[in-house]
Coordinates of C-alpha atoms and ligand atoms in Angstrom, one line a residue:
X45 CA -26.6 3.5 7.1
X46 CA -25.5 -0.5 8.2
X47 CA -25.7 -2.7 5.4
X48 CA -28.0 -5.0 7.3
X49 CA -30.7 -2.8 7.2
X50 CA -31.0 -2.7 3.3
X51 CA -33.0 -4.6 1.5
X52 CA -31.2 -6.1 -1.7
X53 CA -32.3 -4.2 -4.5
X54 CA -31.9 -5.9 -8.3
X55 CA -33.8 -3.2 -10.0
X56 CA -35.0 -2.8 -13.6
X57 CA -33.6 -6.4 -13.7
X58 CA -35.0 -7.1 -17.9
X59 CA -35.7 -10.2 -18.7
X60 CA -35.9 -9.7 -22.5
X61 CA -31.9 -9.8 -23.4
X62 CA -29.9 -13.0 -22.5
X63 CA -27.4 -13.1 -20.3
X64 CA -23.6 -13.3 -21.2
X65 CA -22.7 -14.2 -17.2
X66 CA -25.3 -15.4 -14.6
X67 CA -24.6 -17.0 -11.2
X68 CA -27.0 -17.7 -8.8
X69 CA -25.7 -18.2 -5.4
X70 CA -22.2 -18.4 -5.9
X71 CA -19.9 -19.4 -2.6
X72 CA -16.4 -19.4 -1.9
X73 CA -14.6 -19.7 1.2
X74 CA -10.9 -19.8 2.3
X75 CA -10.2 -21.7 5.5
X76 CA -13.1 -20.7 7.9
X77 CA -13.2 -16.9 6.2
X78 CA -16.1 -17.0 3.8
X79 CA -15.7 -14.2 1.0
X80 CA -18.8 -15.2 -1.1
X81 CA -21.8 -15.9 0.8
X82 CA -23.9 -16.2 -1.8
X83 CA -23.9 -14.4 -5.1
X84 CA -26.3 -13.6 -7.9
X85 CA -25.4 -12.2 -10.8
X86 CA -27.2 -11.5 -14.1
X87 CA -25.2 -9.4 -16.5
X88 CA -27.0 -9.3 -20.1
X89 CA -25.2 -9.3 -23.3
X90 CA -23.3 -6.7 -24.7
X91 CA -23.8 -4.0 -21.5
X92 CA -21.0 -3.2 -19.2
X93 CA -20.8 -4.5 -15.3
X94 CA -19.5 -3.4 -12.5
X95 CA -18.4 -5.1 -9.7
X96 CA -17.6 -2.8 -6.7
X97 CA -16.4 -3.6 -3.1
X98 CA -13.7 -2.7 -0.7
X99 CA -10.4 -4.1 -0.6
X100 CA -10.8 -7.8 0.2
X101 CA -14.9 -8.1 -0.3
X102 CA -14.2 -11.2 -3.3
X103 CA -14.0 -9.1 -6.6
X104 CA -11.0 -10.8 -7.8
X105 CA -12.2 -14.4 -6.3
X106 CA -15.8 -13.4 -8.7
X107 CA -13.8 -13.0 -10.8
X108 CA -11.3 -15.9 -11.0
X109 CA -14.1 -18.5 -10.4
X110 CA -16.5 -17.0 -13.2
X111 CA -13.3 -17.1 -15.8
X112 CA -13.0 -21.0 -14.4
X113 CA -9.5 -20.0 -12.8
X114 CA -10.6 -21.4 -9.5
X115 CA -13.6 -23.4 -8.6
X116 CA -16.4 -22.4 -6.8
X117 CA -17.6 -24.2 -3.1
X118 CA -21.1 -23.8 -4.1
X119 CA -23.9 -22.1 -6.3
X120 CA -23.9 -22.1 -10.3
X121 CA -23.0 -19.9 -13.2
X122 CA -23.1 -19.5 -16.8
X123 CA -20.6 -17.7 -18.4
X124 CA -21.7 -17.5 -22.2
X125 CA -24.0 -20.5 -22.0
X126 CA -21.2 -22.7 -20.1
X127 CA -21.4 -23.8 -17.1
X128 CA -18.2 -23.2 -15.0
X129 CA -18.5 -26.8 -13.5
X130 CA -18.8 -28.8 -16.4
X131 CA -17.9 -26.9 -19.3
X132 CA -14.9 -24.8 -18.3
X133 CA -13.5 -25.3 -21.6
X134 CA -16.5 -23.9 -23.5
X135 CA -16.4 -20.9 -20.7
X136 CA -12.3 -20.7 -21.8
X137 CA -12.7 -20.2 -25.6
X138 CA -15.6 -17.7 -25.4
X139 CA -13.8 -14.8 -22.7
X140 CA -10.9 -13.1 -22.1
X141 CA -9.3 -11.9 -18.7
X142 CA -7.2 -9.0 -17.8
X143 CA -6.1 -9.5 -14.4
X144 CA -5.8 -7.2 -11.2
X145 CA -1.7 -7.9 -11.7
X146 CA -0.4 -7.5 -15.1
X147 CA 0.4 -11.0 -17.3
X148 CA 2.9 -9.0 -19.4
X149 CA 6.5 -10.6 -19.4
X150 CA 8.7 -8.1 -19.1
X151 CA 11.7 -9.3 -20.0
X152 CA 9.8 -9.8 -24.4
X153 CA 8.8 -7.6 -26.3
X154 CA 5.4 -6.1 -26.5
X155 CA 5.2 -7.7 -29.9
X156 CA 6.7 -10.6 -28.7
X157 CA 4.1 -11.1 -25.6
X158 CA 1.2 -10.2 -28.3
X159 CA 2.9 -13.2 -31.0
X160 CA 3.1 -15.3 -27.1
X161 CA -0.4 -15.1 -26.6
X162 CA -1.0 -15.8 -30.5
X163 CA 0.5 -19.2 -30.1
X164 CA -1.5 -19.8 -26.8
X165 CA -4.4 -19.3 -28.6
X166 CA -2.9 -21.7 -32.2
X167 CA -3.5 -18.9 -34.6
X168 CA -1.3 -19.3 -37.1
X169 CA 2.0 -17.6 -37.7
X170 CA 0.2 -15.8 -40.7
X171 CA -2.8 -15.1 -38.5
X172 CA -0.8 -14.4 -35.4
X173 CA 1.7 -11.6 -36.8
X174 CA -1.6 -9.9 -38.5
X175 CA -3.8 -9.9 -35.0
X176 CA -0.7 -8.8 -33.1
X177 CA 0.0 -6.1 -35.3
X178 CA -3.5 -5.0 -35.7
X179 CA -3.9 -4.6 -32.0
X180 CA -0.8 -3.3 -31.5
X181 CA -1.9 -0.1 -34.4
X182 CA -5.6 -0.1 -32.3
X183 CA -3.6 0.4 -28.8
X184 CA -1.1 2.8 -29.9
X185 CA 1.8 0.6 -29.2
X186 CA 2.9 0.5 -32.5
X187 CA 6.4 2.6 -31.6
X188 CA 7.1 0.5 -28.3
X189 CA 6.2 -2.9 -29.9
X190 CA 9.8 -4.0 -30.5
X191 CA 11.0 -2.6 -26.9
X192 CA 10.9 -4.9 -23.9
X193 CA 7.6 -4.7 -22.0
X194 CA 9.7 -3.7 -18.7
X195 CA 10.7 -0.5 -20.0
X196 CA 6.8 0.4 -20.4
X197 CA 5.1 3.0 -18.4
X198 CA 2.0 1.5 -16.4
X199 CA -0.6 2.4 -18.9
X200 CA 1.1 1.1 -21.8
X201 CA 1.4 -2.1 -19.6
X202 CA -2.3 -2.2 -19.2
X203 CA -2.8 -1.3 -22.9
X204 CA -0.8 -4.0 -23.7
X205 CA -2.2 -6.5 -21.1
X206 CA -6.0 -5.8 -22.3
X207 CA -4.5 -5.9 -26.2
X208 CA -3.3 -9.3 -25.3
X209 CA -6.8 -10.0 -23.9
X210 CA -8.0 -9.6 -27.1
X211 CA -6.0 -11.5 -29.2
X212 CA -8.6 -14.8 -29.1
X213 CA -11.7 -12.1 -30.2
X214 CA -13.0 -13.1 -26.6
X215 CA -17.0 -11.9 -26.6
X216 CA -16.8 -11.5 -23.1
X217 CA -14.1 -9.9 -21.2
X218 CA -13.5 -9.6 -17.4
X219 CA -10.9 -6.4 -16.0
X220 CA -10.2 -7.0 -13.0
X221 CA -9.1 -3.2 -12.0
X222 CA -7.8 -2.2 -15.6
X223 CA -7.3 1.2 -14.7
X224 CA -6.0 1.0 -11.0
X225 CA -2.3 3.0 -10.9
X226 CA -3.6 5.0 -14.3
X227 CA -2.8 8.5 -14.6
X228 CA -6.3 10.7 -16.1
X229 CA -5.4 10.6 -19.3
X230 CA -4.5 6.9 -19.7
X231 CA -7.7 6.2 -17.3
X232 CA -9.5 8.4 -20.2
X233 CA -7.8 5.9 -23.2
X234 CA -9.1 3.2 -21.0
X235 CA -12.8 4.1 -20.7
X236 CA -12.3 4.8 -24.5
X237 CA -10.8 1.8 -25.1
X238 CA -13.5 -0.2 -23.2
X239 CA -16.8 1.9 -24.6
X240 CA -15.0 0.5 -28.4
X241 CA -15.1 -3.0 -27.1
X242 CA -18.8 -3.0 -25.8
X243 CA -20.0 -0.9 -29.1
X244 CA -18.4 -4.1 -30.9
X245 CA -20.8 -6.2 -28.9
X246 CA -18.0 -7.2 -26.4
X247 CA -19.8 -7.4 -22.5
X248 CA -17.1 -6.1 -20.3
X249 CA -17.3 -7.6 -16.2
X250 CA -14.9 -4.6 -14.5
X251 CA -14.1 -4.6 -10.8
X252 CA -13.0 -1.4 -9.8
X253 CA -11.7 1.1 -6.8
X254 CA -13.1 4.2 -8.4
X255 CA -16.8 5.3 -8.2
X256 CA -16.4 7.6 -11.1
X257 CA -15.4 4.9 -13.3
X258 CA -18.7 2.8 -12.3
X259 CA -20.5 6.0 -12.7
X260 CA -19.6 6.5 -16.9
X261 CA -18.7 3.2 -17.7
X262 CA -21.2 1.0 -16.4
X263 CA -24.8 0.0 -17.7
X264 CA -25.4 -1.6 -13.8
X265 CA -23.3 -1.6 -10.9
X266 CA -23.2 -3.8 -8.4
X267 CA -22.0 -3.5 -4.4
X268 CA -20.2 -6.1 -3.1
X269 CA -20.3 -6.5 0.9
X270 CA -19.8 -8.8 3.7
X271 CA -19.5 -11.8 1.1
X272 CA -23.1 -10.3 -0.3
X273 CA -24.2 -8.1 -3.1
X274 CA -25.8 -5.4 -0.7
X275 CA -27.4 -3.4 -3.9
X276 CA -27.6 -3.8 -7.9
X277 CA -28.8 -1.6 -10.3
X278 CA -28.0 1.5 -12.6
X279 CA -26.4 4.2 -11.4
X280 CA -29.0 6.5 -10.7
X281 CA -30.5 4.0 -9.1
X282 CA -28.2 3.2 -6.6
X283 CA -28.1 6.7 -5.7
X284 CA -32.0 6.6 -5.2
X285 CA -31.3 4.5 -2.4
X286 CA -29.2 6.8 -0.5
X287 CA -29.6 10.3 1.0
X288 CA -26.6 12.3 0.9
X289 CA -27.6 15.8 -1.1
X290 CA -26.9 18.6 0.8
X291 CA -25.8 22.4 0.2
X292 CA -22.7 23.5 1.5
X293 CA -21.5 27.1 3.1
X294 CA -18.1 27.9 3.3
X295 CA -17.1 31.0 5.4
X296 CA -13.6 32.8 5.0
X297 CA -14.7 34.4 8.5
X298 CA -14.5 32.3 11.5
X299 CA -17.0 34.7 13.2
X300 CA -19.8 34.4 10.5
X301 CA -19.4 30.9 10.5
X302 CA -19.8 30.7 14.0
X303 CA -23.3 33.1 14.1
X304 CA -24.6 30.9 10.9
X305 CA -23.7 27.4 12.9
X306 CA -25.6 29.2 16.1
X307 CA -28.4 30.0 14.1
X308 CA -29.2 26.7 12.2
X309 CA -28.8 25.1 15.0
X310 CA -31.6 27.0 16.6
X311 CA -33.5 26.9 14.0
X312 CA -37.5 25.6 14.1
X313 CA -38.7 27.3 11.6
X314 CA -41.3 25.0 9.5
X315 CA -39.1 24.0 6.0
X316 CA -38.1 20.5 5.8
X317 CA -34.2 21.1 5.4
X318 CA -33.8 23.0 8.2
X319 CA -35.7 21.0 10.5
X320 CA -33.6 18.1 9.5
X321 CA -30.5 20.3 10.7
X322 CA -27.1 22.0 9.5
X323 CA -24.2 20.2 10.4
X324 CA -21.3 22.1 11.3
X325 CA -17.7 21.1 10.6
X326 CA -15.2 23.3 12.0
X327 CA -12.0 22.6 10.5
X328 CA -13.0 23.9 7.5
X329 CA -15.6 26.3 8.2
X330 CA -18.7 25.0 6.6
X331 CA -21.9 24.2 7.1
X332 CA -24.5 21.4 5.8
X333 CA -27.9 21.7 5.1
X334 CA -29.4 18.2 3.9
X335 CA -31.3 19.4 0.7
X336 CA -33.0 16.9 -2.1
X337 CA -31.5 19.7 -4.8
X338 CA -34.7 20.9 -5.8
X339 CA -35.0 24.3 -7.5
X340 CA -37.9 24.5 -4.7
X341 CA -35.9 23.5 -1.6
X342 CA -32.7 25.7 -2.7
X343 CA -35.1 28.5 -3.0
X344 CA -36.9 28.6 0.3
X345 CA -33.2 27.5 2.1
X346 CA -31.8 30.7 0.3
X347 CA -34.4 32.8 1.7
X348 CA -34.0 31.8 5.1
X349 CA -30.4 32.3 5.1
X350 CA -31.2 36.0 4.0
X351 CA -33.9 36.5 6.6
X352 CA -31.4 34.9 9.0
X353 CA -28.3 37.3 7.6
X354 CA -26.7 34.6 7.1
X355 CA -23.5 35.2 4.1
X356 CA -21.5 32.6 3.4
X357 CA -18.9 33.3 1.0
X358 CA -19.1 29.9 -1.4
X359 CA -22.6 28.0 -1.5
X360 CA -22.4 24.4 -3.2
X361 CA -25.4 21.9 -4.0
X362 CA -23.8 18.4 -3.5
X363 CA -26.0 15.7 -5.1
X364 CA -25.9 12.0 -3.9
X365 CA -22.8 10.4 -5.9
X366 CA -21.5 6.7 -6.0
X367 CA -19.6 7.4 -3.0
X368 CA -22.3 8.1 -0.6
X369 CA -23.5 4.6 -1.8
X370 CA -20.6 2.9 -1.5
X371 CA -19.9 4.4 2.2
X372 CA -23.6 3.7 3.1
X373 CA -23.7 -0.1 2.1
X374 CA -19.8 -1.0 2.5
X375 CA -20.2 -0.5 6.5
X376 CA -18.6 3.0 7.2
X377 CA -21.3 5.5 8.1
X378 CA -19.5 8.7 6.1
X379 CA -16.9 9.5 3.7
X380 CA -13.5 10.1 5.4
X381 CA -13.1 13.8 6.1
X382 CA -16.4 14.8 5.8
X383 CA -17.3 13.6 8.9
X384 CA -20.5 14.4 9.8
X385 CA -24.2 14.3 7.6
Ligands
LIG299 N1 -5.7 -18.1 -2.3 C1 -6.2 -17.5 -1.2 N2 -6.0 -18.1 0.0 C2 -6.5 -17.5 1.1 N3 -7.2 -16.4 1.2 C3 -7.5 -15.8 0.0 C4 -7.0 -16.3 -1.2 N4 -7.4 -15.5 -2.2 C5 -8.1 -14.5 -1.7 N5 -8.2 -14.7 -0.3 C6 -8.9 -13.8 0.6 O1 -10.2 -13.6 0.2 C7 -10.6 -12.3 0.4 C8 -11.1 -11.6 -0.9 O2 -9.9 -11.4 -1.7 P1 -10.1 -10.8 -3.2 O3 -8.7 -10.8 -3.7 O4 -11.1 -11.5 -3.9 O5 -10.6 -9.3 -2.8 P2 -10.8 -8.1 -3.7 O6 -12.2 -7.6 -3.5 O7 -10.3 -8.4 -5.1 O8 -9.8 -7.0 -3.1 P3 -8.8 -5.9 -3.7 O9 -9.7 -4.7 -3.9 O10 -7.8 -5.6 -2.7 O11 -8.3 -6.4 -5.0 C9 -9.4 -11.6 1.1 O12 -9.6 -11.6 2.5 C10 -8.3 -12.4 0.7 O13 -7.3 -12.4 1.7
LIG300 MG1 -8.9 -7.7 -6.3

């Protein structure tokens, strides 16, 4: 579905909790390429955001002009009741930002770039050495503290990088990708880490690559698009705004498959699904049916296939995940690989 054709949902948008970050009609542009055409954001205290978007659509430019790193060309935000224009410094003392590039000197300690940040933020040396070690306990970097931060695997790096976030107490924290490059696990101490921070009151910005992430972390998501946010809301209902539930068949036979390909697409029998059409794709040998996942429409699908003799050796129920979204509003038509809906 092409972008242009959506409307721009901001759903459930709630009035009644104040916002930690709002923007209205940010722009920024670079030479004659414009990357933000325009963007609204309301993200309410203590929740978690998402900012989603291919490579190149602006996250990291959102980013870096909300957290007063680069200025805007037009538009206005509020980033705990400063505004980025006039009162960067008040914006400055109340967040935090983890980067989409590590800020961890390599060549220190972890300790060291914890004590570092410390200074940059004139605790004392009393203060300093008791935040540092304190975060250092809460990230489990207590063993690697007094190793140089070049020897550290990429999720300590990030551990460390979002512990030396925190060293100011920032009450609003902006991750630019903090789990890009993670393996599972560490992507798992991440979420952790970052479901702590929001249950302390902390609101967490996040841009990320990875749908899943948006999908668990993430009180409202937004899509980021052409320079525009091309849909905001929850989760869920993102997903309301796109179709892409189907059942899948899989055959091991390539005979069966091709009978049960023949004989959806012939079918006119009266059932909704069907009408709409089984999609064959050959490479792998299976077979769409576009279903809403309803006990009801599984039921009468199943019959048909046993009137029709049709076996297939695996049957699937796909609902609508973040990725149909983000394929429908970012401009391709289908995931990669599974070509056709
Ligand atoms: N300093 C700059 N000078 C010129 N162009 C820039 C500059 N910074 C960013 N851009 C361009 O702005 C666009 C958006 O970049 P940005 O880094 O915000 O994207 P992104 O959504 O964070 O991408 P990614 O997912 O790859 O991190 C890109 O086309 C990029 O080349
Ligand atoms: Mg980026």
């Amino acid at each position: 579905m092409p972008s242009s054709v959506m409307p721009t949902p901001r759903l459930g948008d709630g009035p009644q909790s104040s916002a930690a970050v709002s923007a209205v009609g940010l722009r920024k542009s670079y030479g004659d390429k414009t990357v933000l055409d325009g963007i609204d954001l309301r993200i309410p205290a203590g929740s978690v955001f998402a900012l989603l978007g291919p490579n190149g659509a602006g996250k990291t430019t959102a980013v870096r002009i909300l957290s007063t790193l680069i200025d805007a060309d037009g538009g206005q935000a509020q980033v705990a009741g400063h505004d980025i224009a006039t009162s960067p410094d008040g914006v400055r003392a109340a967040i935090g930002v983890t980067g989409q590039f590590s800020a961890v000197d390599g060549l220190i300690t972890g300790e060291e770039n914890m004590l570092l940040m410390a200074d940059l933020h004139h605790l004392s040396r009393r203060e300093g050495r008791r935040t540092a070690a304190e975060l250092l306990q809460r990230f489990d970097l207590v063993d690697a503290a007094k190793k140089p931060a070049s020897t550290y695997s990429g999720g300590m790096k990030r551990r460390l990088d979002i512990a030396m976030t925190l060293v100011g107490n920032p009450r609003i924290i902006f991750l630019d990708e903090p789990t890009t490059g993670l393996d599972p696990r560490s992507r798992h101490t991440m979420w952790q880490i970052i479901r702590e921070l929001v249950a302390d009151g902390v609101t967490v910005f996040l841009t990320t690559q990875y749908l899943e992430e948006a999908d668990r972390l993430a009180d409202r998501i937004a899509v980021l698009n052409d320079g525009r946010i091309a849909a905001e809301g929850t989760a869920e209902e993102l997903k309301r705004l796109v179709p892409g539930g189907h059942i899948r068949l899989r055959f091991s036979d390539p005979s069966a498959y091709r009978s049960a390909a023949l004989a959806l697409h012939e079918v006119t029998l009266p059932h909704s699904a069907l009408r709409r059409g089984g999609t064959p794709i050959d490479e792998a040998l299976s077979l769409q049916i576009p279903s809403d996942g309803t006990q009801r429409e599984l039921r009468s699908i199943l019959d048909w296939l046993d009137a029709a003799g049709i076996e297939a050796d695996e049957l699937t129920v796909h609902t609508t995940d973040l990725d149909d979204v983000f394929f429908a509003l970012t401009g391709g038509t289908d995931k990669p690989k599974e070509a056709v809906r």
